[in-house]
PDB file of C-alpha atoms in Angstrom:
ATOM      1  CA  MET A   1      -8.966  -5.874  28.358  1.00 44.00           C
ATOM      2  CA  THR A   2      -7.434  -2.391  28.528  1.00 45.00           C
ATOM      3  CA  ARG A   3      -5.846  -0.403  25.755  1.00 51.00           C
ATOM      4  CA  GLU A   4      -2.378  -1.121  27.177  1.00 52.00           C
ATOM      5  CA  ASP A   5      -3.143  -4.833  26.980  1.00 54.00           C
ATOM      6  CA  HIS A   6      -4.181  -4.427  23.369  1.00 56.00           C
ATOM      7  CA  LYS A   7      -0.695  -3.134  22.570  1.00 56.00           C
ATOM      8  CA  GLN A   8       0.687  -6.540  23.520  1.00 61.00           C
ATOM      9  CA  ASP A   9      -1.587  -8.425  21.093  1.00 75.00           C
ATOM     10  CA  SER A  10       0.624  -9.390  18.129  1.00 85.00           C
ATOM     11  CA  GLY A  11      -2.456  -9.956  15.968  1.00 88.00           C
ATOM     12  CA  LEU A  12      -3.648  -6.393  16.562  1.00 91.00           C
ATOM     13  CA  ARG A  13      -0.163  -5.026  15.879  1.00 91.00           C
ATOM     14  CA  ALA A  14      -0.073  -6.888  12.558  1.00 92.00           C
ATOM     15  CA  LEU A  15      -3.545  -5.561  11.736  1.00 93.00           C
ATOM     16  CA  ARG A  16      -2.431  -2.002  12.525  1.00 94.00           C
ATOM     17  CA  ALA A  17       0.567  -2.389  10.200  1.00 93.00           C
ATOM     18  CA  HIS A  18      -1.732  -3.683   7.446  1.00 93.00           C
ATOM     19  CA  LEU A  19      -4.246  -0.850   7.880  1.00 94.00           C
ATOM     20  CA  ASN A  20      -1.479   1.739   7.663  1.00 94.00           C
ATOM     21  CA  THR A  21      -0.816   0.514   4.109  1.00 92.00           C
ATOM     22  CA  ARG A  22      -4.486   1.086   3.221  1.00 93.00           C
ATOM     23  CA  PRO A  23      -5.207   4.819   3.607  1.00 93.00           C
ATOM     24  CA  ASP A  24      -8.059   4.373   1.119  1.00 93.00           C
ATOM     25  CA  LEU A  25      -9.834   2.012   3.509  1.00 94.00           C
ATOM     26  CA  LEU A  26      -9.179   4.308   6.478  1.00 94.00           C
ATOM     27  CA  LEU A  27     -10.493   7.345   4.580  1.00 93.00           C
ATOM     28  CA  ALA A  28     -13.678   5.575   3.492  1.00 94.00           C
ATOM     29  CA  ILE A  29     -14.363   4.290   7.028  1.00 94.00           C
ATOM     30  CA  ALA A  30     -13.573   7.635   8.646  1.00 92.00           C
ATOM     31  CA  MET A  31     -15.716   9.658   6.234  1.00 92.00           C
ATOM     32  CA  ARG A  32     -18.595   7.217   6.589  1.00 92.00           C
ATOM     33  CA  HIS A  33     -18.576   6.949  10.380  1.00 90.00           C
ATOM     34  CA  ALA A  34     -17.014  10.184  11.718  1.00 87.00           C
ATOM     35  CA  THR A  35     -18.153  13.817  11.533  1.00 84.00           C
ATOM     36  CA  ASN A  36     -14.863  15.626  12.118  1.00 82.00           C
ATOM     37  CA  PRO A  37     -14.497  18.884  10.083  1.00 79.00           C
ATOM     38  CA  LEU A  38     -11.218  17.600   8.630  1.00 81.00           C
ATOM     39  CA  LEU A  39     -13.246  14.878   6.933  1.00 82.00           C
ATOM     40  CA  HIS A  40     -16.339  16.954   6.198  1.00 75.00           C
ATOM     41  CA  PRO A  41     -15.271  20.594   5.732  1.00 69.00           C
ATOM     42  CA  VAL A  42     -17.920  23.281   6.182  1.00 61.00           C
ATOM     43  CA  PRO A  43     -19.254  24.668   2.840  1.00 60.00           C
ATOM     44  CA  ASP A  44     -17.732  27.914   1.592  1.00 56.00           C
ATOM     45  CA  PRO A  45     -19.826  30.730   3.173  1.00 54.00           C
ATOM     46  CA  LEU A  46     -19.637  32.848   0.013  1.00 52.00           C
ATOM     47  CA  THR A  47     -20.349  30.303  -2.713  1.00 51.00           C
ATOM     48  CA  LYS A  48     -22.217  27.766  -0.534  1.00 52.00           C
ATOM     49  CA  ASN A  49     -20.359  25.073  -2.475  1.00 55.00           C
ATOM     50  CA  PRO A  50     -19.123  22.050  -0.512  1.00 52.00           C
ATOM     51  CA  VAL A  51     -15.402  21.982   0.152  1.00 52.00           C
ATOM     52  CA  GLN A  52     -13.672  18.685  -0.614  1.00 57.00           C
ATOM     53  CA  THR A  53     -11.629  16.802   1.948  1.00 59.00           C
ATOM     54  CA  PRO A  54      -8.192  18.493   1.993  1.00 59.00           C
ATOM     55  CA  PRO A  55      -5.734  16.546  -0.215  1.00 62.00           C
ATOM     56  CA  SER A  56      -3.002  17.057   2.406  1.00 78.00           C
ATOM     57  CA  LEU A  57      -4.984  14.996   4.938  1.00 86.00           C
ATOM     58  CA  ARG A  58      -3.049  11.938   6.086  1.00 91.00           C
ATOM     59  CA  LEU A  59      -4.634   9.036   7.922  1.00 92.00           C
ATOM     60  CA  SER A  60      -2.971   6.408  10.061  1.00 94.00           C
ATOM     61  CA  VAL A  61      -3.767   3.991  12.873  1.00 94.00           C
ATOM     62  CA  PRO A  62      -1.917   5.061  16.051  1.00 92.00           C
ATOM     63  CA  ARG A  63      -0.321   2.741  18.594  1.00 89.00           C
ATOM     64  CA  GLY A  64      -2.870   1.077  20.840  1.00 87.00           C
ATOM     65  CA  SER A  65      -5.401   0.772  18.035  1.00 89.00           C
ATOM     66  CA  PRO A  66      -7.420  -1.055  16.940  1.00 92.00           C
ATOM     67  CA  THR A  67      -8.922  -2.463  20.121  1.00 90.00           C
ATOM     68  CA  TYR A  68     -11.535  -5.166  20.501  1.00 90.00           C
ATOM     69  CA  ASP A  69     -14.329  -2.583  20.382  1.00 90.00           C
ATOM     70  CA  ALA A  70     -13.071   0.399  18.357  1.00 92.00           C
ATOM     71  CA  LEU A  71     -10.836   1.570  15.524  1.00 93.00           C
ATOM     72  CA  GLY A  72      -8.778   4.665  16.245  1.00 93.00           C
ATOM     73  CA  ILE A  73      -7.699   6.780  13.272  1.00 94.00           C
ATOM     74  CA  LYS A  74      -5.294   9.719  13.406  1.00 93.00           C
ATOM     75  CA  LEU A  75      -6.155  12.588  11.021  1.00 92.00           C
ATOM     76  CA  ARG A  76      -3.203  14.819  10.231  1.00 91.00           C
ATOM     77  CA  THR A  77      -2.709  17.957   8.144  1.00 86.00           C
ATOM     78  CA  LYS A  78       0.151  20.474   8.216  1.00 84.00           C
ATOM     79  CA  ALA A  79      -1.759  22.556  10.762  1.00 80.00           C
ATOM     80  CA  ARG A  80      -3.783  20.079  12.803  1.00 86.00           C
ATOM     81  CA  GLU A  81      -3.748  16.580  14.228  1.00 89.00           C
ATOM     82  CA  VAL A  82      -6.915  14.878  15.502  1.00 90.00           C
ATOM     83  CA  ASP A  83      -7.727  11.388  16.772  1.00 91.00           C
ATOM     84  CA  VAL A  84     -11.143   9.866  16.113  1.00 91.00           C
ATOM     85  CA  ASP A  85     -12.492   6.627  17.572  1.00 92.00           C
ATOM     86  CA  ILE A  86     -14.947   4.623  15.481  1.00 93.00           C
ATOM     87  CA  PRO A  87     -16.820   1.921  17.434  1.00 92.00           C
ATOM     88  CA  LEU A  88     -16.955  -1.534  15.906  1.00 90.00           C
ATOM     89  CA  GLN A  89     -20.428  -2.900  15.254  1.00 82.00           C
ATOM     90  CA  SER A  90     -19.861  -5.561  17.914  1.00 79.00           C
ATOM     91  CA  THR A  91     -17.187  -6.223  20.522  1.00 78.00           C
ATOM     92  CA  ALA A  92     -14.647  -8.725  19.208  1.00 84.00           C
ATOM     93  CA  LYS A  93     -12.960 -11.450  21.224  1.00 86.00           C
ATOM     94  CA  ASN A  94      -9.724 -11.716  19.254  1.00 88.00           C
ATOM     95  CA  ALA A  95      -7.673 -10.030  16.523  1.00 89.00           C
ATOM     96  CA  SER A  96      -9.251 -12.161  13.790  1.00 91.00           C
ATOM     97  CA  GLU A  97     -12.733 -10.920  14.697  1.00 91.00           C
ATOM     98  CA  VAL A  98     -11.456  -7.333  14.801  1.00 93.00           C
ATOM     99  CA  LYS A  99     -10.070  -7.747  11.271  1.00 92.00           C
ATOM    100  CA  GLN A 100     -13.362  -9.189  10.031  1.00 92.00           C
ATOM    101  CA  ALA A 101     -15.314  -6.288  11.559  1.00 92.00           C
ATOM    102  CA  ILE A 102     -12.998  -3.647  10.082  1.00 94.00           C
ATOM    103  CA  ASP A 103     -12.940  -5.349   6.668  1.00 92.00           C
ATOM    104  CA  LYS A 104     -16.745  -5.313   6.627  1.00 92.00           C
ATOM    105  CA  MET A 105     -16.832  -1.637   7.646  1.00 93.00           C
ATOM    106  CA  GLY A 106     -14.340  -0.850   4.889  1.00 92.00           C
ATOM    107  CA  GLU A 107     -16.212  -2.787   2.204  1.00 92.00           C
ATOM    108  CA  ASP A 108     -19.511  -1.162   3.204  1.00 93.00           C
ATOM    109  CA  ALA A 109     -17.928   2.305   3.196  1.00 94.00           C
ATOM    110  CA  LEU A 110     -16.347   1.823  -0.237  1.00 93.00           C
ATOM    111  CA  LYS A 111     -19.694   0.593  -1.586  1.00 93.00           C
ATOM    112  CA  TYR A 112     -21.423   3.627  -0.047  1.00 93.00           C
ATOM    113  CA  TYR A 113     -19.064   5.911  -1.973  1.00 92.00           C
ATOM    114  CA  LYS A 114     -19.526   3.769  -5.111  1.00 93.00           C
ATOM    115  CA  VAL A 115     -15.869   2.826  -5.354  1.00 94.00           C
ATOM    116  CA  PRO A 116     -15.439  -0.254  -7.595  1.00 93.00           C
ATOM    117  CA  LYS A 117     -13.490  -3.218  -6.273  1.00 90.00           C
ATOM    118  CA  ASP A 118     -10.999  -2.952  -9.153  1.00 94.00           C
ATOM    119  CA  PRO A 119     -10.857   0.731 -10.195  1.00 96.00           C
ATOM    120  CA  GLN A 120      -9.184   1.715 -13.442  1.00 96.00           C
ATOM    121  CA  VAL A 121      -5.633   3.041 -13.063  1.00 96.00           C
ATOM    122  CA  ASN A 122      -4.470   5.564 -15.665  1.00 96.00           C
ATOM    123  CA  VAL A 123      -1.165   6.763 -14.211  1.00 96.00           C
ATOM    124  CA  PHE A 124       2.273   5.417 -13.379  1.00 97.00           C
ATOM    125  CA  VAL A 125       3.309   5.696  -9.733  1.00 96.00           C
ATOM    126  CA  PRO A 126       7.093   5.400  -9.230  1.00 96.00           C
ATOM    127  CA  PRO A 127       8.337   2.677  -6.874  1.00 95.00           C
ATOM    128  CA  LYS A 128       9.505   3.474  -3.359  1.00 94.00           C
ATOM    129  CA  PHE A 129      13.197   4.252  -3.030  1.00 95.00           C
ATOM    130  CA  ALA A 130      13.697   1.292  -0.677  1.00 94.00           C
ATOM    131  CA  HIS A 131      12.427  -1.079  -3.373  1.00 94.00           C
ATOM    132  CA  THR A 132      15.003   0.214  -5.883  1.00 94.00           C
ATOM    133  CA  LEU A 133      17.866  -0.863  -3.612  1.00 93.00           C
ATOM    134  CA  VAL A 134      17.447  -4.410  -4.933  1.00 92.00           C
ATOM    135  CA  LEU A 135      19.414  -3.170  -7.961  1.00 93.00           C
ATOM    136  CA  LEU A 136      22.603  -3.214  -5.864  1.00 94.00           C
ATOM    137  CA  PRO A 137      22.728  -6.969  -5.117  1.00 93.00           C
ATOM    138  CA  LEU A 138      21.468  -7.674  -8.652  1.00 94.00           C
ATOM    139  CA  ALA A 139      24.303  -5.619 -10.123  1.00 94.00           C
ATOM    140  CA  LEU A 140      26.803  -7.430  -7.899  1.00 94.00           C
ATOM    141  CA  LEU A 141      25.406 -10.819  -8.924  1.00 94.00           C
ATOM    142  CA  ILE A 142      25.633  -9.971 -12.628  1.00 94.00           C
ATOM    143  CA  TYR A 143      29.172  -8.657 -12.137  1.00 94.00           C
ATOM    144  CA  LEU A 144      30.331 -11.842 -10.392  1.00 93.00           C
ATOM    145  CA  ALA A 145      28.743 -13.979 -13.104  1.00 92.00           C
ATOM    146  CA  ALA A 146      29.822 -11.985 -16.147  1.00 91.00           C
ATOM    147  CA  ALA A 147      33.199 -10.498 -15.227  1.00 92.00           C
ATOM    148  CA  PRO A 148      36.149 -12.097 -17.061  1.00 91.00           C
ATOM    149  CA  SER A 149      38.395 -14.563 -15.261  1.00 88.00           C
ATOM    150  CA  THR A 150      41.219 -12.014 -15.477  1.00 90.00           C
ATOM    151  CA  SER A 151      39.417  -9.741 -12.996  1.00 91.00           C
ATOM    152  CA  ASN A 152      41.055 -10.125  -9.601  1.00 92.00           C
ATOM    153  CA  THR A 153      38.145  -8.421  -7.825  1.00 92.00           C
ATOM    154  CA  ALA A 154      35.553 -10.722  -9.423  1.00 92.00           C
ATOM    155  CA  ASN A 155      37.683 -13.779  -8.708  1.00 92.00           C
ATOM    156  CA  ALA A 156      37.990 -12.775  -5.060  1.00 94.00           C
ATOM    157  CA  GLY A 157      34.213 -12.353  -4.848  1.00 93.00           C
ATOM    158  CA  ARG A 158      33.593 -15.727  -6.482  1.00 93.00           C
ATOM    159  CA  ALA A 159      36.041 -17.382  -4.112  1.00 94.00           C
ATOM    160  CA  LEU A 160      34.241 -15.935  -1.083  1.00 94.00           C
ATOM    161  CA  VAL A 161      30.863 -17.130  -2.369  1.00 93.00           C
ATOM    162  CA  SER A 162      32.226 -20.617  -3.067  1.00 92.00           C
ATOM    163  CA  LYS A 163      33.937 -20.827   0.320  1.00 90.00           C
ATOM    164  CA  TYR A 164      31.055 -19.692   2.526  1.00 90.00           C
ATOM    165  CA  LEU A 165      28.030 -20.698   0.430  1.00 91.00           C
ATOM    166  CA  SER A 166      28.443 -23.024  -2.552  1.00 89.00           C
ATOM    167  CA  ASP A 167      30.075 -23.326  -5.955  1.00 89.00           C
ATOM    168  CA  TYR A 168      26.581 -23.362  -7.432  1.00 92.00           C
ATOM    169  CA  MET A 169      25.266 -20.316  -5.555  1.00 93.00           C
ATOM    170  CA  ILE A 170      25.990 -17.736  -8.274  1.00 93.00           C
ATOM    171  CA  PRO A 171      24.410 -19.661 -11.200  1.00 94.00           C
ATOM    172  CA  ALA A 172      21.487 -20.718  -8.973  1.00 95.00           C
ATOM    173  CA  ALA A 173      20.921 -17.110  -7.900  1.00 94.00           C
ATOM    174  CA  LEU A 174      21.031 -15.995 -11.542  1.00 94.00           C
ATOM    175  CA  ILE A 175      18.415 -18.572 -12.551  1.00 95.00           C
ATOM    176  CA  PHE A 176      16.188 -17.642  -9.606  1.00 94.00           C
ATOM    177  CA  SER A 177      16.463 -13.909 -10.368  1.00 93.00           C
ATOM    178  CA  PHE A 178      15.748 -14.494 -14.050  1.00 93.00           C
ATOM    179  CA  ALA A 179      12.681 -16.595 -13.228  1.00 94.00           C
ATOM    180  CA  CYS A 180      11.320 -13.963 -10.828  1.00 93.00           C
ATOM    181  CA  HIS A 181      12.056 -10.802 -12.836  1.00 94.00           C
ATOM    182  CA  ILE A 182      11.365 -12.120 -16.340  1.00 94.00           C
ATOM    183  CA  ILE A 183       8.650 -14.745 -15.834  1.00 95.00           C
ATOM    184  CA  VAL A 184       6.840 -14.886 -12.468  1.00 96.00           C
ATOM    185  CA  GLU A 185       6.511 -11.215 -11.516  1.00 96.00           C
ATOM    186  CA  PRO A 186       5.695  -9.995 -15.058  1.00 97.00           C
ATOM    187  CA  LEU A 187       2.901 -12.602 -15.209  1.00 97.00           C
ATOM    188  CA  LEU A 188       1.525 -11.345 -11.883  1.00 97.00           C
ATOM    189  CA  LEU A 189       1.759  -7.784 -13.198  1.00 97.00           C
ATOM    190  CA  ILE A 190      -0.099  -8.655 -16.416  1.00 97.00           C
ATOM    191  CA  ILE A 191      -2.985  -9.984 -14.308  1.00 97.00           C
ATOM    192  CA  LYS A 192      -3.085  -6.737 -12.304  1.00 97.00           C
ATOM    193  CA  ILE A 193      -2.796  -4.575 -15.440  1.00 97.00           C
ATOM    194  CA  ASP A 194      -5.734  -6.384 -17.022  1.00 97.00           C
ATOM    195  CA  LYS A 195      -7.791  -6.176 -13.818  1.00 97.00           C
ATOM    196  CA  HIS A 196      -7.300  -2.417 -13.508  1.00 97.00           C
ATOM    197  CA  ARG A 197      -7.413  -1.687 -17.263  1.00 97.00           C
ATOM    198  CA  VAL A 198      -4.121   0.215 -17.252  1.00 97.00           C
ATOM    199  CA  PRO A 199      -3.408   2.091 -20.540  1.00 97.00           C
ATOM    200  CA  ILE A 200      -0.454   0.987 -22.647  1.00 97.00           C
ATOM    201  CA  ILE A 201       2.083   3.702 -21.672  1.00 97.00           C
ATOM    202  CA  PRO A 202       1.803   3.391 -17.859  1.00 97.00           C
ATOM    203  CA  ALA A 203       1.482  -0.399 -18.273  1.00 98.00           C
ATOM    204  CA  LEU A 204       4.838  -0.482 -20.077  1.00 97.00           C
ATOM    205  CA  CYS A 205       6.359   1.669 -17.325  1.00 97.00           C
ATOM    206  CA  TYR A 206       5.144  -0.781 -14.680  1.00 98.00           C
ATOM    207  CA  MET A 207       6.459  -3.722 -16.715  1.00 97.00           C
ATOM    208  CA  PHE A 208       9.880  -2.100 -17.135  1.00 97.00           C
ATOM    209  CA  THR A 209       9.973  -1.433 -13.382  1.00 97.00           C
ATOM    210  CA  VAL A 210       9.067  -5.048 -12.568  1.00 97.00           C
ATOM    211  CA  VAL A 211      11.773  -6.398 -14.881  1.00 95.00           C
ATOM    212  CA  LEU A 212      14.324  -4.139 -13.184  1.00 94.00           C
ATOM    213  CA  ILE A 213      13.408  -4.399  -9.510  1.00 94.00           C
ATOM    214  CA  GLY A 214      10.748  -7.112  -9.284  1.00 93.00           C
ATOM    215  CA  PHE A 215       8.275  -6.740  -6.403  1.00 93.00           C
ATOM    216  CA  GLY A 216       8.742  -2.959  -6.267  1.00 94.00           C
ATOM    217  CA  GLY A 217       6.890  -2.605  -9.569  1.00 95.00           C
ATOM    218  CA  LEU A 218       3.943  -4.654  -8.296  1.00 97.00           C
ATOM    219  CA  ASN A 219       3.861  -2.565  -5.130  1.00 96.00           C
ATOM    220  CA  ALA A 220       3.890   0.633  -7.202  1.00 97.00           C
ATOM    221  CA  LEU A 221       0.750  -0.482  -9.054  1.00 97.00           C
ATOM    222  CA  ASP A 222      -0.910  -1.446  -5.763  1.00 97.00           C
ATOM    223  CA  ARG A 223      -0.218   2.066  -4.432  1.00 96.00           C
ATOM    224  CA  ALA A 224      -1.663   3.555  -7.618  1.00 96.00           C
ATOM    225  CA  VAL A 225      -4.859   1.571  -6.973  1.00 96.00           C
ATOM    226  CA  VAL A 226      -5.004   2.923  -3.408  1.00 95.00           C
ATOM    227  CA  GLN A 227      -4.537   6.490  -4.691  1.00 94.00           C
ATOM    228  CA  GLU A 228      -7.339   6.017  -7.215  1.00 95.00           C
ATOM    229  CA  ARG A 229      -9.692   4.721  -4.514  1.00 95.00           C
ATOM    230  CA  ILE A 230      -8.885   7.778  -2.378  1.00 93.00           C
ATOM    231  CA  ARG A 231      -9.646  10.065  -5.329  1.00 92.00           C
ATOM    232  CA  LEU A 232     -12.964   8.304  -5.940  1.00 93.00           C
ATOM    233  CA  VAL A 233     -13.987   8.490  -2.265  1.00 91.00           C
ATOM    234  CA  ARG A 234     -13.288  12.230  -2.177  1.00 88.00           C
ATOM    235  CA  SER A 235     -15.047  12.774  -5.494  1.00 86.00           C
ATOM    236  CA  GLN A 236     -18.133  10.784  -4.511  1.00 82.00           C
ATOM    237  CA  SER A 237     -18.236  12.513  -1.130  1.00 74.00           C
ATOM    238  CA  ALA A 238     -18.272  15.918  -2.827  1.00 62.00           C
ATOM    239  CA  ASP A 239     -21.006  14.782  -5.238  1.00 56.00           C
ATOM    240  CA  THR A 240     -23.077  13.496  -2.310  1.00 55.00           C
ATOM    241  CA  LYS A 241     -22.822  16.868  -0.561  1.00 53.00           C
ATOM    242  CA  LYS A 242     -23.905  18.705  -3.715  1.00 52.00           C
ATOM    243  CA  SER A 243     -26.997  16.535  -4.048  1.00 51.00           C
ATOM    244  CA  GLN A 244     -28.094  17.153  -0.462  1.00 48.00           C
TER     245      GLN A 244
END
């Protein structure tokens, strides 16, 4: 199967989208299996000290990757852009086998750099702007539910909802939103906070974010975990170079 054929595999496209949300996994795999200078900078000629991987380095999986026999990773800084191909340990027959092979490579690479499965998170990472947009429909829902009956605008909105959806849509949506933002998602967040041993101040910030925008707060903590793994990979890589 050619690379063009791989582009048509929906399973591989879904895997590429997933990998592009895991730059920590891509960095660990790339640093473990590739020798590009962007990943392993040459030591400073004056001090002889190893130079850490540049913090501006961005990693992504380009179109057409992964294939059934390799994982392509694009390395990008402000000045340079390089593609590296990392062979899989064995040729896969379908997207599921490709995912299994890459997951194993990632787990082995993270273990090599001594990155714990659940690293401690000590900082608050703000949610993505797109995730904050949920405030707009929430504000509209609260307005339609709470506005007085003398409000012509609110009455017009309620009439439209009743006509095209249901008389019970507004109270049902309120109950659903309350259950998600006040009960379900905070419980999921508490589990994540405990797992990653988040200190009280950033933990409260994440909780406040979850109550306001729901999933966006959970995603913010997930991105903080990814950032911490990246920091640990770079740190362990520098320590390994010093010991050599």
